[in-house]
Amino acid sequence: MAQTILTRVMKDQIIANALIKAGIAKRKAALRAARVAWAERVRLAAIGGMEAEALKTEKKIEALAAKLPGALRVNLSAIRKGPCISLNLAGSRVHAYFNGNHRMYEHDVEHESKITPEEHTILADDPLVTEFYGFGALYKAIKSDEEDITENVGAALDKVRTVKRLLEEWPEAKELLPADAPAAPPLPALRRETLNEMLGLPSDKEATA
């Protein structure tokens, strides 16, 4: 068991655990939550406080449409909905995703469609602009730390072939092993000289002192 080879899968799991231990996942989650809250504030401002009225109107339209034969209805929303809002952010074109995504092609969280206009403008003196660019700085910092941890932990793992050797070189890595990894090998025996010193051996050494 102690001679278990460190496979690529195990190394990837160890790196993933290292990223969790370093708090990368928590930082990503906090950033996503901040983006979600920011996008919602932007959306509500763009709607102009009319969401409740829009929802009521949508229900009325749907009720009227339901009276038509199925062949005459289309599967479209009566009011515009989308996963994001396109912004003119102080002269820059950006998209604010309601699920907190940084970009459209991120697929770790499903998109959430909400009532929203297609476009909205935020002027340069609006605090929302500074807040938005703060997200970019946080994103870069998290990505940089993630890459550093991945590279350095990966380099440490590539120096050894087995779990036993890894724990000899880096005992603290025991916390990063996958849950189904073999138990850590026993600590190596102390040197004879160290044991003798700990136990006061040989006895005649004390007598002659």
PDB file of C-alpha atoms in Angstrom, residues 156-157 159-174 185 188:
ATOM      1  CA  ALA A 156       6.797  18.871  -5.891  1.00  0.00           C
ATOM      2  CA  LEU A 157       4.669  15.896  -6.945  1.00  0.00           C
ATOM      3  CA  LYS A 159       9.817  14.759  -8.023  1.00  0.00           C
ATOM      4  CA  VAL A 160       8.437  11.583  -6.433  1.00  0.00           C
ATOM      5  CA  ARG A 161       6.863   8.390  -7.736  1.00  0.00           C
ATOM      6  CA  THR A 162       5.059   6.966  -4.707  1.00  0.00           C
ATOM      7  CA  VAL A 163       2.864   8.107  -1.827  1.00  0.00           C
ATOM      8  CA  LYS A 164       5.512   6.868   0.593  1.00  0.00           C
ATOM      9  CA  ARG A 165       8.233   8.956  -0.992  1.00  0.00           C
ATOM     10  CA  LEU A 166       5.966  11.997  -1.138  1.00  0.00           C
ATOM     11  CA  LEU A 167       5.290  11.812   2.600  1.00  0.00           C
ATOM     12  CA  GLU A 168       8.973  11.332   3.335  1.00  0.00           C
ATOM     13  CA  GLU A 169       9.789  14.461   1.357  1.00  0.00           C
ATOM     14  CA  TRP A 170       6.699  16.449   2.387  1.00  0.00           C
ATOM     15  CA  PRO A 171       4.956  14.962   5.469  1.00  0.00           C
ATOM     16  CA  GLU A 172       2.405  17.779   5.631  1.00  0.00           C
ATOM     17  CA  ALA A 173       1.056  16.681   2.248  1.00  0.00           C
ATOM     18  CA  LYS A 174      -0.814  13.929   4.110  1.00  0.00           C
ATOM     19  CA  PRO A 185       3.516   4.817   6.017  1.00  0.00           C
ATOM     20  CA  PRO A 188      11.120   6.266   9.586  1.00  0.00           C
TER      21      PRO A 188
END
